Amino acid sequence: MTTVAPFVISRVFHAPRPLLFEVYTQPDHLAQWLSPEGFHNIHTDMDFRVGGRYHYGIQGPAGMEMWGKQEFLDIAAPERLVHLQSFSTREGGLGTHPLAPTWPKYMHVTTTFEAVDGNSTRVTITWLPHESDEIGCQTFDVARPGMEVGFGGTFVKLDAYLQKLQG
């Protein structure tokens, strides 16, 4: 089995840690920002507890739909959230990446929320293929530049949403 380094991205947001944790863990908030640039939310269904899940759908250019699921493994409010991330079907079953069929079936995701400078929070996201074959790990490894761009756009949406919430 190939050993692959995790993908890690971090950003400081000008919002208190409890608010960041809230917008990461409530479906009405997630629907406002959790999608790449050019996409919007079309479905949210959440059971927020260890063992629960968040099932969502997003739609992008030319009506392209992508579905995903998060299965919660650990919740330590407001410090940490751990889940398995996968692409899913509209009905919530396991799916494949619509643009990269060799993408790992599951990603192990740890998101930490660290208070900095009084009213700011550093969000750090760590992604690692979970129980993936070698081809999946290689697909993940070469996709790092695209993940940087994707998270960058999502963070722009999150930052704008946080500004809106805080007036």
XYZ file of C-alpha atoms in Angstrom:
167
model
C 0.000 0.000 0.000
C 1.266 3.432 -0.913
C 1.857 5.856 1.936
C 0.539 9.274 1.056
C 0.986 12.517 2.970
C -2.192 14.252 4.098
C -3.482 17.332 2.338
C -3.562 20.176 4.866
C -4.965 23.661 4.364
C -5.417 26.380 6.953
C -6.984 29.835 6.982
C -7.660 32.456 9.649
C -11.179 33.901 9.641
C -12.222 37.059 11.466
C -14.943 35.420 13.529
C -15.083 33.829 16.995
C -14.497 30.093 17.285
C -18.070 29.248 18.425
C -19.461 30.924 15.297
C -17.037 29.053 13.009
C -18.008 25.745 14.620
C -21.697 26.632 14.224
C -21.445 27.449 10.512
C -19.572 24.153 9.985
C -22.141 22.028 11.805
C -25.613 23.386 11.009
C -27.185 22.550 7.644
C -28.810 25.959 7.104
C -25.381 27.577 7.420
C -23.557 24.928 5.353
C -26.038 25.433 2.511
C -24.867 29.050 2.239
C -21.161 28.448 1.695
C -20.031 24.788 1.436
C -19.496 24.434 -2.301
C -16.874 25.419 -4.849
C -17.165 28.713 -6.706
C -19.912 28.535 -9.329
C -21.934 25.921 -7.379
C -24.924 26.323 -5.085
C -26.667 24.033 -2.611
C -29.710 22.018 -3.739
C -30.128 19.587 -0.804
C -29.224 19.357 2.884
C -30.090 16.626 5.345
C -28.194 16.337 8.634
C -28.149 14.178 11.742
C -25.400 15.929 13.717
C -24.072 13.420 16.237
C -21.263 10.881 16.399
C -22.512 8.125 14.097
C -24.776 10.582 12.261
C -24.290 12.071 8.813
C -24.698 15.098 6.572
C -25.999 14.371 3.065
C -25.916 17.240 0.585
C -26.228 18.068 -3.076
C -24.762 20.947 -5.034
C -25.390 22.148 -8.564
C -22.978 23.948 -10.818
C -22.480 25.105 -14.364
C -24.805 23.638 -16.996
C -26.842 21.947 -14.237
C -24.056 19.557 -13.185
C -24.971 17.946 -9.856
C -22.589 16.554 -7.253
C -23.703 14.705 -4.145
C -21.729 14.061 -0.992
C -21.939 12.586 2.456
C -20.111 13.125 5.713
C -20.256 10.450 8.421
C -19.376 11.948 11.820
C -16.705 10.068 13.781
C -15.812 12.599 16.494
C -17.341 15.881 17.615
C -15.498 18.005 20.177
C -17.289 21.378 20.112
C -15.928 23.923 19.381
C -12.408 22.526 18.872
C -12.617 19.647 16.402
C -14.787 17.797 13.936
C -13.783 14.436 12.396
C -15.701 12.686 9.648
C -15.457 10.372 6.664
C -16.198 12.224 3.438
C -17.476 10.489 0.326
C -19.227 11.252 -2.889
C -22.736 9.866 -2.816
C -25.749 9.214 -4.931
C -28.806 11.460 -4.780
C -30.371 8.821 -2.506
C -27.395 8.815 -0.110
C -25.602 5.650 -1.219
C -21.874 5.533 -1.913
C -20.974 7.293 -5.153
C -17.878 8.103 -7.158
C -16.225 11.405 -7.996
C -18.012 12.574 -11.158
C -14.796 13.892 -12.723
C -12.228 11.462 -11.269
C -13.521 7.875 -11.057
C -10.295 6.635 -9.410
C -10.658 9.119 -6.515
C -10.637 7.324 -3.110
C -14.074 6.195 -1.973
C -13.589 7.788 1.456
C -11.516 10.630 2.849
C -10.721 10.859 6.560
C -11.208 14.545 7.399
C -10.178 16.370 10.556
C -11.147 20.013 10.944
C -9.777 21.977 13.885
C -10.869 25.385 15.127
C -8.217 27.363 17.012
C -8.962 30.734 18.617
C -6.373 33.377 17.654
C -6.110 37.085 18.405
C -9.296 37.348 20.459
C -11.977 37.402 17.776
C -10.375 35.324 14.997
C -10.238 31.583 14.383
C -7.756 29.426 12.480
C -9.516 26.610 10.650
C -7.232 23.743 9.637
C -8.517 20.941 7.434
C -6.608 17.679 7.020
C -7.677 15.195 4.332
C -6.276 11.682 4.005
C -7.512 8.796 1.852
C -9.257 6.213 4.033
C -8.789 2.530 3.174
C -7.884 3.460 -0.397
C -6.107 1.386 -2.996
C -2.848 2.550 -4.571
C -4.566 4.098 -7.601
C -6.850 6.125 -5.323
C -3.863 7.357 -3.302
C -2.058 8.367 -6.501
C -5.163 10.185 -7.768
C -5.382 12.040 -4.436
C -1.684 12.892 -4.479
C -1.694 14.485 -7.940
C -4.914 16.418 -7.174
C -3.323 18.674 -4.529
C -3.177 21.829 -6.722
C -6.863 21.426 -7.559
C -7.749 20.938 -3.887
C -5.875 24.170 -3.064
C -7.934 26.046 -5.664
C -11.202 24.389 -4.607
C -10.740 25.092 -0.917
C -9.574 28.613 -1.751
C -12.869 29.361 -3.505
C -14.892 27.731 -0.748
C -13.017 29.775 1.872
C -13.846 32.977 -0.059
C -17.535 32.026 0.169
C -17.178 31.182 3.875
C -15.446 34.480 4.603
C -18.190 36.462 2.820
C -20.877 34.514 4.685
C -19.200 35.165 8.058
C -19.002 38.880 7.253
C -22.706 38.885 6.393
C -23.597 37.118 9.661
C -21.545 39.529 11.735
C -22.918 42.620 9.983
